[in-house]
Amino acid sequence: MRSHGDSSYLAVVPAYNESATVERVVRSIREHNPDFDVVVIDDGSTDDSGKRAEAAGAHVLRHPFNLGIGGAVQSGFVFAYDNGYDYMVQVDGDGQHDAREIDKLAAAMRSDPRLDMVCGSRFAEDVKYRAPISRRTGIHIFAFLLSYIVGQRVTDPTSGFRLYNRSAISVFARDYPHDYPEVEAVLMVHRHRLRMCEIPVRMFQRGGGVSSISSGKSIYYMVKVLLAIFVGLVRARPAVEPGDAAPVTASPGI
């Protein structure tokens, strides 16, 4: 898709049966962010999401079957890495993310070159986003735990509206959590000694399709993510930087 001299910015839109919204999402990104190439990851949709995305001008990668949000987003990371993009923004295909807010994410990263990931937060300020109480409760629990673990304030750990630089793209192209990955991705950023920040953004309610987290699944989701956090902490291995002691050393052979 990309050739030398083309855009170094990529927008990745994971979509699963989002025919009601994906065309509008792609057109909005292209209108408000003309420097961004757009790729839609059609994650095994049974509707015409892929065709609608192509009609709007996006490049489409099709999964033969549904891998879930983690698998779809990782395909975007691999595509961004293999094609040499320097920055990648993740935008949901259901219309919740406002493409006009991408500029805010990019401005935050430009203002601090040390940042590897910028997250759009619904809760960093009063931006009038109202989630169901069961979901808000889970988000606040995750936010409290992650803030303690990573040593900085985290307000919206389940937000999928994120901008990544080349370092973060490289990490997540190799390994990205599946199922409900956003919370674990914050842990990975911390584990790999990358830097992140949140900025307040405006988000909308879902414009179509069906959420993967229904009200009946909220408790299940909360428990599953909490377990993933604790398992991730147990399995966490610190990243090694120049000058650090090797985490494993070879013993002399015979």
Short mmCIF file of C-alpha atoms in Angstrom, two decimals:
data_model
loop_
_atom_site.label_atom_id
_atom_site.label_comp_id
_atom_site.label_asym_id
_atom_site.label_seq_id
_atom_site.Cartn_x
_atom_site.Cartn_y
_atom_site.Cartn_z
CA MET A 1 0.00 0.00 0.00
CA ARG A 2 2.71 2.45 0.96
CA SER A 3 5.63 3.52 -1.20
CA HIS A 4 8.60 5.72 -0.42
CA GLY A 5 7.58 9.30 0.19
CA ASP A 6 3.98 8.44 1.06
CA SER A 7 2.27 9.12 4.37
CA SER A 8 4.00 8.01 7.56
CA TYR A 9 0.61 8.02 9.34
CA LEU A 10 -1.82 5.12 9.35
CA ALA A 11 -5.34 4.83 10.74
CA VAL A 12 -6.37 1.26 11.60
CA VAL A 13 -10.09 0.56 11.87
CA PRO A 14 -11.02 -2.89 13.27
CA ALA A 15 -14.51 -3.84 12.10
CA TYR A 16 -16.76 -6.81 12.72
CA ASN A 17 -20.23 -6.50 11.17
CA GLU A 18 -20.09 -2.69 11.20
CA SER A 19 -21.79 -2.09 7.85
CA ALA A 20 -24.02 0.56 9.42
CA THR A 21 -21.09 2.79 10.39
CA VAL A 22 -17.75 1.81 8.85
CA GLU A 23 -18.21 3.77 5.63
CA ARG A 24 -18.97 6.93 7.58
CA VAL A 25 -15.97 6.31 9.87
CA VAL A 26 -13.58 5.95 6.94
CA ARG A 27 -14.92 9.04 5.17
CA SER A 28 -14.60 11.07 8.36
CA ILE A 29 -10.97 10.04 8.86
CA ARG A 30 -10.12 10.89 5.26
CA GLU A 31 -11.89 14.23 5.49
CA HIS A 32 -10.42 15.42 8.78
CA ASN A 33 -7.03 13.68 8.61
CA PRO A 34 -5.92 13.64 4.96
CA ASP A 35 -2.32 12.81 5.96
CA PHE A 36 -3.44 9.40 7.25
CA ASP A 37 -3.71 6.30 5.12
CA VAL A 38 -6.67 4.17 6.23
CA VAL A 39 -6.79 0.39 6.54
CA VAL A 40 -9.88 -1.46 7.74
CA ILE A 41 -9.40 -4.89 9.32
CA ASP A 42 -12.53 -6.83 8.33
CA ASP A 43 -12.49 -9.38 11.13
CA GLY A 44 -14.54 -12.15 9.54
CA SER A 45 -17.65 -10.03 9.05
CA THR A 46 -20.75 -11.74 7.69
CA ASP A 47 -22.15 -8.47 6.34
CA ASP A 48 -20.74 -6.11 3.70
CA SER A 49 -18.48 -4.12 6.04
CA GLY A 50 -15.45 -4.73 3.83
CA LYS A 51 -17.19 -3.59 0.64
CA ARG A 52 -18.49 -0.44 2.33
CA ALA A 53 -15.01 0.36 3.66
CA GLU A 54 -13.51 -0.04 0.17
CA ALA A 55 -16.24 2.16 -1.29
CA ALA A 56 -15.20 4.88 1.17
CA GLY A 57 -11.58 4.65 0.02
CA ALA A 58 -9.98 2.40 2.63
CA HIS A 59 -7.58 -0.44 2.04
CA VAL A 60 -9.18 -3.59 3.49
CA LEU A 61 -7.51 -6.60 5.10
CA ARG A 62 -9.91 -9.51 5.47
CA HIS A 63 -9.71 -12.23 8.11
CA PRO A 64 -11.30 -15.50 6.95
CA PHE A 65 -12.95 -15.84 10.35
CA ASN A 66 -13.46 -13.71 13.44
CA LEU A 67 -10.34 -13.40 15.63
CA GLY A 68 -11.73 -10.85 18.08
CA ILE A 69 -10.64 -7.27 18.69
CA GLY A 70 -7.12 -8.20 19.82
CA GLY A 71 -6.38 -10.22 16.70
CA ALA A 72 -7.87 -7.54 14.45
CA VAL A 73 -5.83 -4.74 16.02
CA GLN A 74 -2.63 -6.80 15.95
CA SER A 75 -3.12 -7.30 12.22
CA GLY A 76 -3.13 -3.52 12.00
CA PHE A 77 0.11 -3.30 13.96
CA VAL A 78 1.77 -5.89 11.72
CA PHE A 79 0.60 -4.01 8.63
CA ALA A 80 1.89 -0.71 10.03
CA TYR A 81 5.24 -2.23 10.99
CA ASP A 82 5.78 -4.11 7.71
CA ASN A 83 4.91 -1.04 5.65
CA GLY A 84 7.18 1.31 7.58
CA TYR A 85 4.63 3.64 9.14
CA ASP A 86 5.95 5.87 11.90
CA TYR A 87 2.58 6.49 13.58
CA MET A 88 -0.61 4.46 13.85
CA VAL A 89 -3.94 5.55 15.28
CA GLN A 90 -6.59 3.02 16.27
CA VAL A 91 -10.17 4.06 15.52
CA ASP A 92 -13.19 1.86 16.23
CA GLY A 93 -15.43 1.00 13.31
CA ASP A 94 -18.66 1.54 15.26
CA GLY A 95 -18.63 5.32 15.14
CA GLN A 96 -17.76 5.96 18.80
CA HIS A 97 -14.52 7.78 18.05
CA ASP A 98 -14.55 11.27 16.56
CA ALA A 99 -12.00 11.55 13.76
CA ARG A 100 -11.69 15.27 14.47
CA GLU A 101 -10.08 14.35 17.80
CA ILE A 102 -7.16 12.54 16.13
CA ASP A 103 -5.41 15.90 15.83
CA LYS A 104 -5.44 16.16 19.64
CA LEU A 105 -3.66 12.82 19.98
CA ALA A 106 -1.08 13.80 17.37
CA ALA A 107 -0.51 17.22 18.97
CA ALA A 108 0.11 15.58 22.36
CA MET A 109 2.71 13.26 20.85
CA ARG A 110 4.40 16.10 18.96
CA SER A 111 4.60 18.15 22.17
CA ASP A 112 6.50 15.39 23.99
CA PRO A 113 8.76 13.26 21.76
CA ARG A 114 9.30 10.84 24.66
CA LEU A 115 5.72 9.56 24.38
CA ASP A 116 5.15 6.21 22.71
CA MET A 117 1.36 5.97 23.15
CA VAL A 118 -1.32 8.64 23.57
CA CYS A 119 -4.74 7.48 24.75
CA GLY A 120 -7.99 9.36 24.27
CA SER A 121 -9.88 9.37 27.57
CA ARG A 122 -13.61 9.79 28.08
CA PHE A 123 -13.12 10.46 31.77
CA ALA A 124 -10.01 12.64 32.11
CA GLU A 125 -12.37 15.62 32.11
CA ASP A 126 -16.13 16.04 32.03
CA VAL A 127 -16.73 15.38 28.34
CA LYS A 128 -20.32 14.24 28.85
CA TYR A 129 -19.82 10.56 28.04
CA ARG A 130 -22.24 8.34 29.93
CA ALA A 131 -21.56 4.61 30.01
CA PRO A 132 -23.82 2.07 31.77
CA ILE A 133 -23.13 1.97 35.51
CA SER A 134 -21.90 -1.64 35.41
CA ARG A 135 -19.35 -0.72 32.76
CA ARG A 136 -18.29 2.48 34.52
CA THR A 137 -17.72 0.50 37.71
CA GLY A 138 -15.41 -1.92 35.91
CA ILE A 139 -13.55 0.90 34.18
CA HIS A 140 -12.95 2.70 37.48
CA ILE A 141 -11.68 -0.50 39.13
CA PHE A 142 -9.27 -1.14 36.27
CA ALA A 143 -8.19 2.50 36.33
CA PHE A 144 -7.45 2.36 40.06
CA LEU A 145 -5.39 -0.83 39.77
CA LEU A 146 -3.45 0.29 36.72
CA SER A 147 -2.73 3.70 38.20
CA TYR A 148 -1.18 1.97 41.21
CA ILE A 149 0.77 -0.55 39.12
CA VAL A 150 2.21 1.80 36.50
CA GLY A 151 2.74 4.73 38.85
CA GLN A 152 0.76 7.32 36.90
CA ARG A 153 -2.88 8.33 36.71
CA VAL A 154 -4.96 6.24 34.31
CA THR A 155 -8.60 7.26 33.83
CA ASP A 156 -9.84 5.29 30.80
CA PRO A 157 -7.94 2.00 30.44
CA THR A 158 -10.57 0.46 28.14
CA SER A 159 -10.39 3.22 25.53
CA GLY A 160 -9.50 1.91 22.08
CA PHE A 161 -8.80 5.39 20.71
CA ARG A 162 -4.99 5.46 20.77
CA LEU A 163 -2.04 6.80 18.81
CA TYR A 164 1.25 4.87 18.74
CA ASN A 165 4.74 5.72 17.55
CA ARG A 166 7.15 3.36 15.80
CA SER A 167 8.50 1.90 19.07
CA ALA A 168 5.04 0.96 20.30
CA ILE A 169 4.08 -0.37 16.85
CA SER A 170 7.13 -2.63 16.96
CA VAL A 171 6.24 -4.01 20.40
CA PHE A 172 2.58 -4.66 19.64
CA ALA A 173 3.22 -6.12 16.18
CA ARG A 174 5.14 -8.91 17.94
CA ASP A 175 2.79 -9.40 20.88
CA TYR A 176 -0.64 -7.91 21.53
CA PRO A 177 -3.24 -9.14 24.03
CA HIS A 178 -6.31 -10.81 22.57
CA ASP A 179 -9.93 -10.92 23.72
CA TYR A 180 -10.32 -7.56 25.59
CA PRO A 181 -6.82 -6.18 25.13
CA GLU A 182 -6.83 -2.48 26.00
CA VAL A 183 -6.24 -2.89 29.75
CA GLU A 184 -3.43 -5.39 29.29
CA ALA A 185 -1.85 -3.17 26.65
CA VAL A 186 -1.34 -0.47 29.29
CA LEU A 187 0.55 -3.04 31.38
CA MET A 188 2.66 -3.96 28.36
CA VAL A 189 3.58 -0.32 27.80
CA HIS A 190 4.78 -0.15 31.41
CA ARG A 191 6.58 -3.49 31.16
CA HIS A 192 8.50 -2.47 28.04
CA ARG A 193 9.46 0.87 29.59
CA LEU A 194 7.50 2.84 27.03
CA ARG A 195 5.83 6.12 27.91
CA MET A 196 2.15 6.93 27.63
CA CYS A 197 -0.25 9.70 28.49
CA GLU A 198 -3.98 10.33 28.34
CA ILE A 199 -5.75 13.37 26.95
CA PRO A 200 -9.47 14.16 27.18
CA VAL A 201 -11.45 13.53 23.99
CA ARG A 202 -15.07 13.54 22.94
CA MET A 203 -16.62 10.17 22.13
CA PHE A 204 -20.07 9.16 20.93
CA GLN A 205 -22.35 6.27 21.73
CA ARG A 206 -22.08 3.29 19.38
CA GLY A 207 -23.62 4.15 16.01
CA GLY A 208 -24.50 0.62 14.95
CA GLY A 209 -23.69 -3.05 15.31
CA VAL A 210 -23.58 -4.90 18.60
CA SER A 211 -21.07 -4.40 21.39
CA SER A 212 -18.97 -7.42 22.35
CA ILE A 213 -19.65 -6.52 26.00
CA SER A 214 -23.37 -6.73 26.66
CA SER A 215 -24.85 -5.84 30.02
CA GLY A 216 -25.10 -9.53 30.85
CA LYS A 217 -21.39 -9.99 30.16
CA SER A 218 -20.16 -7.01 32.16
CA ILE A 219 -19.42 -8.98 35.36
CA TYR A 220 -17.79 -11.78 33.38
CA TYR A 221 -15.69 -9.23 31.50
CA MET A 222 -14.65 -7.51 34.73
CA VAL A 223 -13.54 -10.76 36.38
CA LYS A 224 -11.72 -11.93 33.26
CA VAL A 225 -9.78 -8.70 32.85
CA LEU A 226 -8.88 -8.59 36.55
CA LEU A 227 -7.48 -12.11 36.25
CA ALA A 228 -5.58 -11.08 33.12
CA ILE A 229 -4.04 -8.15 35.01
CA PHE A 230 -2.79 -10.36 37.83
CA VAL A 231 -1.57 -13.10 35.49
CA GLY A 232 0.20 -10.45 33.42
CA LEU A 233 1.95 -9.15 36.53
CA VAL A 234 3.11 -12.64 37.49
CA ARG A 235 4.38 -13.32 33.98
CA ALA A 236 5.85 -9.86 33.44
CA ARG A 237 9.47 -9.77 32.42
CA PRO A 238 11.28 -6.44 32.52
CA ALA A 239 12.61 -5.09 29.25
CA VAL A 240 16.39 -5.05 29.04
CA GLU A 241 18.11 -1.81 28.10
CA PRO A 242 21.80 -1.20 27.30
CA GLY A 243 23.86 -1.44 30.48
CA ASP A 244 21.31 -3.59 32.34
CA ALA A 245 22.28 -6.94 33.76
CA ALA A 246 21.24 -9.85 31.56
CA PRO A 247 18.04 -11.50 32.85
CA VAL A 248 19.51 -14.94 32.01
CA THR A 249 23.16 -15.87 32.04
CA ALA A 250 24.76 -19.00 30.65
CA SER A 251 26.59 -21.29 33.01
CA PRO A 252 29.99 -22.63 31.96
CA GLY A 253 29.67 -25.94 30.14
CA ILE A 254 31.75 -28.98 30.62
#
